[in-house]
PDB file of C-alpha atoms in Angstrom:
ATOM      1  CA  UNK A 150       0.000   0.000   0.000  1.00 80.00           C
ATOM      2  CA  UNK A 151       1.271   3.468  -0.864  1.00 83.00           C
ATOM      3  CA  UNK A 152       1.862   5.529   2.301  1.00 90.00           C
ATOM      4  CA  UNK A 153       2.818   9.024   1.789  1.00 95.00           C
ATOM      5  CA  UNK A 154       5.031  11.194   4.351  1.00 96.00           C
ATOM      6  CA  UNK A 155       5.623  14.780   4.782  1.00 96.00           C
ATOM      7  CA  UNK A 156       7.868  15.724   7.199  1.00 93.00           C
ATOM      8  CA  UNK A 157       7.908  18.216   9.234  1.00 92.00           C
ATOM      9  CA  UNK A 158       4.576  18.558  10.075  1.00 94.00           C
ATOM     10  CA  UNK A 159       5.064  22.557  10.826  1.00 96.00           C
ATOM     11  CA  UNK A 160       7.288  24.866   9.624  1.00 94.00           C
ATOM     12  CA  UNK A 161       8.321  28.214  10.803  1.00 96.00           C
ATOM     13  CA  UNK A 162      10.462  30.598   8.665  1.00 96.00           C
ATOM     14  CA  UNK A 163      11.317  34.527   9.007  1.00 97.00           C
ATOM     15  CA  UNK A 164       9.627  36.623   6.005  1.00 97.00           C
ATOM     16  CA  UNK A 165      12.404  36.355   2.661  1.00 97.00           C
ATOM     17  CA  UNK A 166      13.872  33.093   3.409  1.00 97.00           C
ATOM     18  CA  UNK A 167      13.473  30.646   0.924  1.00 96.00           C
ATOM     19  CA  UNK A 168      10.673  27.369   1.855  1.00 96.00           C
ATOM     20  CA  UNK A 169      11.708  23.866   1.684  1.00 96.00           C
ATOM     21  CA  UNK A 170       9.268  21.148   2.073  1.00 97.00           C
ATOM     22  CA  UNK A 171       9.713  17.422   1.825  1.00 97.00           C
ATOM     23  CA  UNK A 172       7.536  14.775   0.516  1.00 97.00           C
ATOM     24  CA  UNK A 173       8.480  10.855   0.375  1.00 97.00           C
ATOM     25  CA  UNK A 174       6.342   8.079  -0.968  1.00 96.00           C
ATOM     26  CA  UNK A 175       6.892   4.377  -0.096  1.00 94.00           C
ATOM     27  CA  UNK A 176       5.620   2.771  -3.552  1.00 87.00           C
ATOM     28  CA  UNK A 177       7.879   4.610  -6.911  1.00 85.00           C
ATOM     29  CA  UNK A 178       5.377   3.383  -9.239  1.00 84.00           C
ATOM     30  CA  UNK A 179       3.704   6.388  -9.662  1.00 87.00           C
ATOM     31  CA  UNK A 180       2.176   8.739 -12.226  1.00 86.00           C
ATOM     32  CA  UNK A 181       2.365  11.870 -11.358  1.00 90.00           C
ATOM     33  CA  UNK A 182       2.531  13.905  -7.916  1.00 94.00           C
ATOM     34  CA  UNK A 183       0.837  16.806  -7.358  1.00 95.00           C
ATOM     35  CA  UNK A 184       1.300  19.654  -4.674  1.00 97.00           C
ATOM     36  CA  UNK A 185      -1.535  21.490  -2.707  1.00 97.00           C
ATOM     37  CA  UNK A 186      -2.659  24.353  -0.490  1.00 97.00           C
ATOM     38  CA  UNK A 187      -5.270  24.590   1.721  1.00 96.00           C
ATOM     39  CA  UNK A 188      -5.696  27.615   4.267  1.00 95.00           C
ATOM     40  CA  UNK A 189      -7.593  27.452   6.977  1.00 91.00           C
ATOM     41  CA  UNK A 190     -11.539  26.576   6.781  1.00 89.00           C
ATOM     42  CA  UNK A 191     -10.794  26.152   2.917  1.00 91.00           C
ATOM     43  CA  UNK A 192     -10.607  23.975  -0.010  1.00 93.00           C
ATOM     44  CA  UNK A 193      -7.267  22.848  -1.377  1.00 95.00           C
ATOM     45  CA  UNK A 194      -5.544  24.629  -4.243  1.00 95.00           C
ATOM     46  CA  UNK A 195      -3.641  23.079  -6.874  1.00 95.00           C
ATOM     47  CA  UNK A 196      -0.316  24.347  -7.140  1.00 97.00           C
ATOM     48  CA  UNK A 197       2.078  22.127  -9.459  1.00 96.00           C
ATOM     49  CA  UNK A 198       1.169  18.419 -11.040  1.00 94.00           C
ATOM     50  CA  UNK A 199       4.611  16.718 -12.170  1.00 94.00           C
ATOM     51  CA  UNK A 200       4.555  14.058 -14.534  1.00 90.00           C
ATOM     52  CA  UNK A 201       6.556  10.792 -13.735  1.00 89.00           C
ATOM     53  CA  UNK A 202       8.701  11.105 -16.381  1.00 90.00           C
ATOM     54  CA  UNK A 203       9.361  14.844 -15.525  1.00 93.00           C
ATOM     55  CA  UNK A 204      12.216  16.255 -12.388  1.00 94.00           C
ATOM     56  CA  UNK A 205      10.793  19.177 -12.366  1.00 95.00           C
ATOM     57  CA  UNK A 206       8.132  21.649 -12.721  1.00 95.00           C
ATOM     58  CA  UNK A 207       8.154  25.500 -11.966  1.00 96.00           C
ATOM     59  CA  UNK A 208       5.185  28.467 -11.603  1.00 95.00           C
ATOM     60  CA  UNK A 209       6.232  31.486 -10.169  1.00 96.00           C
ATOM     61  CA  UNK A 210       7.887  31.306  -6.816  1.00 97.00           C
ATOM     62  CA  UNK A 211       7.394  27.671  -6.770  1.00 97.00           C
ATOM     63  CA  UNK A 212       9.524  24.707  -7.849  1.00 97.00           C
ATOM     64  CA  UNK A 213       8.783  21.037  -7.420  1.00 97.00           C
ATOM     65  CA  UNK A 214      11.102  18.388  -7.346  1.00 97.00           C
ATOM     66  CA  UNK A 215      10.979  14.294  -8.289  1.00 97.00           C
ATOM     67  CA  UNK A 216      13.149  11.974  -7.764  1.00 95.00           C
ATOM     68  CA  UNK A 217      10.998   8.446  -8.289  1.00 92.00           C
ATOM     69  CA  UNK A 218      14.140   6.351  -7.566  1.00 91.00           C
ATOM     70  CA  UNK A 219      14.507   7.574  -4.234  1.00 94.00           C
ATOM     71  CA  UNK A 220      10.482   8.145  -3.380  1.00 95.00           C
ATOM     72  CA  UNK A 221      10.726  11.904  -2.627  1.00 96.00           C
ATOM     73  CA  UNK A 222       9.772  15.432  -3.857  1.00 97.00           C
ATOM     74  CA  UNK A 223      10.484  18.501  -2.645  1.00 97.00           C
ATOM     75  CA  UNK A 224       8.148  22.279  -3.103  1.00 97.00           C
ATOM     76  CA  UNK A 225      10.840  24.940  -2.903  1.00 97.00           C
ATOM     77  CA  UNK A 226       9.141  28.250  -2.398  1.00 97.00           C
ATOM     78  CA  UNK A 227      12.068  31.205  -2.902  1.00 97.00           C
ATOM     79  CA  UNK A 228      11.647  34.394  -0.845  1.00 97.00           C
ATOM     80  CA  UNK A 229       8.895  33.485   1.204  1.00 97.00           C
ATOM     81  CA  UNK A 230       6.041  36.000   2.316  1.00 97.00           C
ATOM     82  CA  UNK A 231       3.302  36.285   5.268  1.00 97.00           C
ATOM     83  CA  UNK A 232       0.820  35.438   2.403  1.00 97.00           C
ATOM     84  CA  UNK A 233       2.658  32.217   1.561  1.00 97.00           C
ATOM     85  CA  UNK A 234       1.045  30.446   5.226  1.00 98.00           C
ATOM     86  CA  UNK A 235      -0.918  27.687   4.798  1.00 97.00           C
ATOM     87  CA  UNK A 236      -0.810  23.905   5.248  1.00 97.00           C
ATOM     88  CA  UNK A 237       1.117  22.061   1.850  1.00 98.00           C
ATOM     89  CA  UNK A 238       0.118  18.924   0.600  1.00 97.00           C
ATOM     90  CA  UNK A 239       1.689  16.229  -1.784  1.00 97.00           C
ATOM     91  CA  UNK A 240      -0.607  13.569  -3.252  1.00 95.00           C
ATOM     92  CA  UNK A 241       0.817  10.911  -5.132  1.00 92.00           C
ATOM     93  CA  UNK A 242      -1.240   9.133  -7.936  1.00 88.00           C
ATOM     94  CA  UNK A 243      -0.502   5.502  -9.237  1.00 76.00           C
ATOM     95  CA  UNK A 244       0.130   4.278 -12.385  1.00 62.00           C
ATOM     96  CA  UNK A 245      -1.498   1.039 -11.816  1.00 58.00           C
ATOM     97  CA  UNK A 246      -4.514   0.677 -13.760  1.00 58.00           C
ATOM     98  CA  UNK A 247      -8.064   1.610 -11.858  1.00 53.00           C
ATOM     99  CA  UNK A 248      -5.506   2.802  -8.585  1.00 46.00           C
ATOM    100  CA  UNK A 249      -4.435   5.342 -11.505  1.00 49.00           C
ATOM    101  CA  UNK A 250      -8.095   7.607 -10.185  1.00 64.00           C
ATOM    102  CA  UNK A 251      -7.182   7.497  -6.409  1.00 77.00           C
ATOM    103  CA  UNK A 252      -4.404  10.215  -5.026  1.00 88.00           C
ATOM    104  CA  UNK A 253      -3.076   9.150  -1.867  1.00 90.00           C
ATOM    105  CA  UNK A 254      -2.076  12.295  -0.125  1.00 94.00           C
ATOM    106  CA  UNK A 255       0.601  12.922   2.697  1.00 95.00           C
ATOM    107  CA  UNK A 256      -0.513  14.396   6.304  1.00 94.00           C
ATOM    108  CA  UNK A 257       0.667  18.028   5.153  1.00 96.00           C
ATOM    109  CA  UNK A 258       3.393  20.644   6.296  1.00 97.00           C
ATOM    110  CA  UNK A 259       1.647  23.757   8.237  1.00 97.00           C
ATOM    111  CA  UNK A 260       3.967  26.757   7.554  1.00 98.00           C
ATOM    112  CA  UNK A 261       4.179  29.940   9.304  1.00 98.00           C
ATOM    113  CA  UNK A 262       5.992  32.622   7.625  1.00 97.00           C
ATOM    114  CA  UNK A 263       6.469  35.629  10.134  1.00 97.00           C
ATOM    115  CA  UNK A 264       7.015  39.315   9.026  1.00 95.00           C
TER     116      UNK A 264
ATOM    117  CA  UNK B1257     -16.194  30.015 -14.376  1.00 76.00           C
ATOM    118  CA  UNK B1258     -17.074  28.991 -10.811  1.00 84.00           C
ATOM    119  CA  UNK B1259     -15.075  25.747 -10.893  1.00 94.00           C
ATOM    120  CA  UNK B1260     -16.080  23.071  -8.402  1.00 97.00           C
ATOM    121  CA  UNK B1261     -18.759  23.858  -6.164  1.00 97.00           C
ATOM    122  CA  UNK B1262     -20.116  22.069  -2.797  1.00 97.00           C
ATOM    123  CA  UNK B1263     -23.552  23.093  -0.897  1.00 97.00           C
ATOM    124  CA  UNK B1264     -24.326  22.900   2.255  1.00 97.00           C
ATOM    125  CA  UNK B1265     -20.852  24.498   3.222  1.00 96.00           C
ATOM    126  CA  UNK B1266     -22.469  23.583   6.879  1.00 96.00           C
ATOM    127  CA  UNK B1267     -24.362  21.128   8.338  1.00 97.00           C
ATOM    128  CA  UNK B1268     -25.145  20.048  11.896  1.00 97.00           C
ATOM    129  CA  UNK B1269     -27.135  16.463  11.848  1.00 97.00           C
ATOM    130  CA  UNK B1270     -28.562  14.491  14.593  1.00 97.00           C
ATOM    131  CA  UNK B1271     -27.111  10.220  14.310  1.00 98.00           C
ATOM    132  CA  UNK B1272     -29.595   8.491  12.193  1.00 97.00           C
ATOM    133  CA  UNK B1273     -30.372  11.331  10.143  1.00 97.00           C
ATOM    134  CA  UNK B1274     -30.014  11.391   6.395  1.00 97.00           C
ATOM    135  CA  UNK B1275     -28.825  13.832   4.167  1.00 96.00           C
ATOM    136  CA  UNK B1276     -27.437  14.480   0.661  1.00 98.00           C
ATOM    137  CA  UNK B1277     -24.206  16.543  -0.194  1.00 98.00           C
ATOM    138  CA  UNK B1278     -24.083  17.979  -4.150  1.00 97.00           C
ATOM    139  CA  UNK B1279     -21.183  19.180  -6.048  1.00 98.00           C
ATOM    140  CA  UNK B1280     -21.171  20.156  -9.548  1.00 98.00           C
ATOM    141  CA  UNK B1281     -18.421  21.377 -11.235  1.00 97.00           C
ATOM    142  CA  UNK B1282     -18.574  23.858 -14.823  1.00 96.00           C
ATOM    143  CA  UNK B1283     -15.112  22.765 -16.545  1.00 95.00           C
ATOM    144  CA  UNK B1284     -16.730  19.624 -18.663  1.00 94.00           C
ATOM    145  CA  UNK B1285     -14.069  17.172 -16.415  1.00 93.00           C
ATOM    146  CA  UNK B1286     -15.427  13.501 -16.926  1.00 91.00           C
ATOM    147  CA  UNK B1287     -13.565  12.160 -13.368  1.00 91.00           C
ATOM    148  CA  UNK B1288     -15.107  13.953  -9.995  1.00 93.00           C
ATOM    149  CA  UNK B1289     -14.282  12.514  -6.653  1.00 94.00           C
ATOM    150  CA  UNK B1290     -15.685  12.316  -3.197  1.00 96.00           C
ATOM    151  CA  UNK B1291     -12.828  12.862  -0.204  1.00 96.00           C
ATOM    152  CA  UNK B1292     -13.384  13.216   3.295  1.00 97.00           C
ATOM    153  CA  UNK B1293     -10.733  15.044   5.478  1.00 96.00           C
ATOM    154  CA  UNK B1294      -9.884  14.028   9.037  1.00 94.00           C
ATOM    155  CA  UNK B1295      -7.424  15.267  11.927  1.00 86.00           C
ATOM    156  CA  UNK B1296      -4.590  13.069  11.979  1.00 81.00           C
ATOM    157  CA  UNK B1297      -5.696  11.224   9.202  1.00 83.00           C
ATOM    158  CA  UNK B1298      -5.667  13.265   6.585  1.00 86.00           C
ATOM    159  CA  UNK B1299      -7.832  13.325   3.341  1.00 93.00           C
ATOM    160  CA  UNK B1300      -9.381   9.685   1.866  1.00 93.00           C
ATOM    161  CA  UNK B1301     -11.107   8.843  -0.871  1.00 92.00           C
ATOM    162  CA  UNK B1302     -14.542   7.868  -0.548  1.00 95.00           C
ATOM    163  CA  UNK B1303     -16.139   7.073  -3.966  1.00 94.00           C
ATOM    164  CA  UNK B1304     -15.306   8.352  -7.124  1.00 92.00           C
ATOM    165  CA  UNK B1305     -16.658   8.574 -11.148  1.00 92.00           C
ATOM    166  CA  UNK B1306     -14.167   7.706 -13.885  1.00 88.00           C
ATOM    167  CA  UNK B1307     -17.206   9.101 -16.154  1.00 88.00           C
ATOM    168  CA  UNK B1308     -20.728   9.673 -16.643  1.00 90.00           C
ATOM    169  CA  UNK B1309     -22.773   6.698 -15.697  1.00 89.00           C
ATOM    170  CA  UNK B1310     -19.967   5.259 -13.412  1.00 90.00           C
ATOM    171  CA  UNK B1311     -19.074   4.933 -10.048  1.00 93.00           C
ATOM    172  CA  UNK B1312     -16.404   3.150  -7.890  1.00 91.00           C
ATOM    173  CA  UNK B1313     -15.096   3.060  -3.829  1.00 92.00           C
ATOM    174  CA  UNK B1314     -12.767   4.601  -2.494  1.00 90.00           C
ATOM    175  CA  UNK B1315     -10.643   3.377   0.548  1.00 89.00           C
ATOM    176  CA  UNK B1316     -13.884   4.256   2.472  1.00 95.00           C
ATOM    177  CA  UNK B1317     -16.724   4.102   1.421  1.00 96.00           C
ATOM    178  CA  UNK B1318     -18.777   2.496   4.452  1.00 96.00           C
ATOM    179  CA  UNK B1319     -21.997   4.306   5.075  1.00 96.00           C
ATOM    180  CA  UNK B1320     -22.162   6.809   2.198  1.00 98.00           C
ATOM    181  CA  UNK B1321     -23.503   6.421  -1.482  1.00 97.00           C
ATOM    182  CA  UNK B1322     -22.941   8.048  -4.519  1.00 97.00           C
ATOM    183  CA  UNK B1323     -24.612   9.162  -7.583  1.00 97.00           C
ATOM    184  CA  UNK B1324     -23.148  10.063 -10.464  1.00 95.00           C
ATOM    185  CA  UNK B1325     -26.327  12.282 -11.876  1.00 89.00           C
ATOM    186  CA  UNK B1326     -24.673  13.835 -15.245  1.00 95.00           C
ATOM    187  CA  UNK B1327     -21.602  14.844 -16.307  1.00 95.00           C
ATOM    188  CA  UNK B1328     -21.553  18.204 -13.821  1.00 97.00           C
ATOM    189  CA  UNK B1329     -22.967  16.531 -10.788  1.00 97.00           C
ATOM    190  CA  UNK B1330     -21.756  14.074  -8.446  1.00 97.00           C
ATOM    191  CA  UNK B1331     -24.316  14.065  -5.354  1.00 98.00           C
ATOM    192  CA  UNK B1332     -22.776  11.951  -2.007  1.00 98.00           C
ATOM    193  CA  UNK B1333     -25.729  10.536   0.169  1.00 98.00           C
ATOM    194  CA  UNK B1334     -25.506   9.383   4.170  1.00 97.00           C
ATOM    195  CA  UNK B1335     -28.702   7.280   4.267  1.00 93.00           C
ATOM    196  CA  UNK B1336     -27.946   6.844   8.633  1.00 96.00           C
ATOM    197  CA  UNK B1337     -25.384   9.531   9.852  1.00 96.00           C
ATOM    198  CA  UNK B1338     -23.191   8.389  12.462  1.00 97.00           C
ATOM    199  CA  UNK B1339     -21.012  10.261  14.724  1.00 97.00           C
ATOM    200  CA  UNK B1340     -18.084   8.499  12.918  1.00 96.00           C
ATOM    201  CA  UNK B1341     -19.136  10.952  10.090  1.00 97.00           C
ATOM    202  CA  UNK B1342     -18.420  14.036  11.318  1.00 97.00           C
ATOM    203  CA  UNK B1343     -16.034  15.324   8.709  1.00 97.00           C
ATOM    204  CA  UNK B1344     -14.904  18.236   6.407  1.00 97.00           C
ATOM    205  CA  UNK B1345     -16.110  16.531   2.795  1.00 98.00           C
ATOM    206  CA  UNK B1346     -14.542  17.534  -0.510  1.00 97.00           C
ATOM    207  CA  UNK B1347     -15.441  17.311  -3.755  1.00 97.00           C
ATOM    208  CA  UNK B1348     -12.748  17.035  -6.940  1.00 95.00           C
ATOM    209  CA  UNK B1349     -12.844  16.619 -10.235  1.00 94.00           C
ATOM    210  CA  UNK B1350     -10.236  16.413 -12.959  1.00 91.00           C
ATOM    211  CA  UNK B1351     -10.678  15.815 -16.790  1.00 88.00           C
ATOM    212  CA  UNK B1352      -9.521  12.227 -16.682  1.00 79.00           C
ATOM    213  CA  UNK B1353      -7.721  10.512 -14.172  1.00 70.00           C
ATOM    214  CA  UNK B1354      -3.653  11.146 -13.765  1.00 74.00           C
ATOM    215  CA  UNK B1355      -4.928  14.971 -14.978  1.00 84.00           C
ATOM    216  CA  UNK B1356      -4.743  17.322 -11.973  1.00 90.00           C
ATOM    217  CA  UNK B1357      -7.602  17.589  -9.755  1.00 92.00           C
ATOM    218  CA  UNK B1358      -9.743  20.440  -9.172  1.00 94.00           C
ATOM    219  CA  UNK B1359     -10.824  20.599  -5.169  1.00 95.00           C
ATOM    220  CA  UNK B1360     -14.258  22.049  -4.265  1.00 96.00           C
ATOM    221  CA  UNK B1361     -14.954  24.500  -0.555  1.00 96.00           C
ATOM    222  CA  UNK B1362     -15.882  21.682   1.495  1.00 96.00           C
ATOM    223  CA  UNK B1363     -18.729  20.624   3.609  1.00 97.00           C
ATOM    224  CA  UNK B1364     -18.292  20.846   7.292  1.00 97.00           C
ATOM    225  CA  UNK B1365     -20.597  17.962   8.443  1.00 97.00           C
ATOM    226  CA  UNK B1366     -21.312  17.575  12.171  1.00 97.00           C
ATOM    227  CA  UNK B1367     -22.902  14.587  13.383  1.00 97.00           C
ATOM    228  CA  UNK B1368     -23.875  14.712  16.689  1.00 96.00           C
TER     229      UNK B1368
END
């Protein structure tokens, strides 16, 4: 079964330094990962989706890392900002057949950036 | 375009109560996706629709049903709430699987 860890579970950073979070993912079979944000009381937002056969994906601020081999991806966030707090979440979706519908998603990173 | 959307946002029910949640979602996606979201446990999948006219569980899908209604709508029904149930509920949908998905608001649910 596909478990999906994000560690650490809260983050607090000054205002300009750069956000580093950390997703790992037991099963490397996947098809794509895709990164989230939900604040408080809300839905999530999609933020990146990167392909299997991709390392990399950028929008903005953001960049998203994959390494498959190793089970892990990483949301860099450069120059962070109060606006930037929220709770980040990885899902991972497999490439199995029918499983290929279902993201499995990792317990989230709450980050605090402070002015 | 208003994306996915979810009504009731809120909803307080008594155990043994029923009650339907509705999404719909205006982007013609053929995939939408019923997740509930729990402290500590994060989100799960509870039932989900490839496509029109299809439906499959999740990795729990005790005690609700779905309905896939048309290609906008997915509707998730509690025929006997449970305190077990109390939940935030989301709705997704994505053009076809391994696309992105699209998250709705939520429903608070409260099952007392």
């Amino acid at each position: 079964k596909q478990e999906v860890t994000q560690i650490p579970a809260a983050l607090s950073v000054p205002e300009g330094e750069n956000l580093v979070l950390n997703c790992s993912f037991t099963d490397s079979a996947i098809y794509n990962l895709q990164w989230f944000r939900q604040d408080p009381g809300k839905g999530l937002t999609s933020l990146l989706l990167i392909q299997s056969s991709q390392r990399e994906q950028t929008s903005g601020r953001l960049n998203a890392s994959l390494d498959k081999s190793s089970g892990r991806s990483t949301l860099y966030i450069a120059a962070s900002q109060p606006g930037d707090s929220a709770t980040y979440l990885c899902a991972v979706n497999l490439s199995v057949g029918a499983a290929g519908n279902k993201l499995t998603f990792g317990g989230g990173t709450r980050v605090l950036v402070k002015p | 375009n208003a994306g996915v959307t979810q009504t009731p946002k809120f909803q307080v029910l008594k155990t043994g109560q029923s009650m339907t949640l509705q999404c719909a979602q205006d982007m013609n996606h053929n995939s939408m996706y019923w997740y509930r979201q729990d402290p500590g446990m994060g989100l799960r999948l509870i039932y989900y629709s490839a496509s029109e006219g299809t439906t499959d569980k999740g990795e729990v899908p005790n005690g609700y049903n779905v309905s896939r209604l048309n290609k906008r709508e997915f509707s998730l029904r509690l025929e006997s709430a449970a305190p077990s149930q109390t939940s935030v509920y989301f709705c997704a949908s994505n053009w076809a699987s391994y696309n992105e998905q699209f998250f709705g608001p939520g429903t608070r649910l409260t099952v007392l």
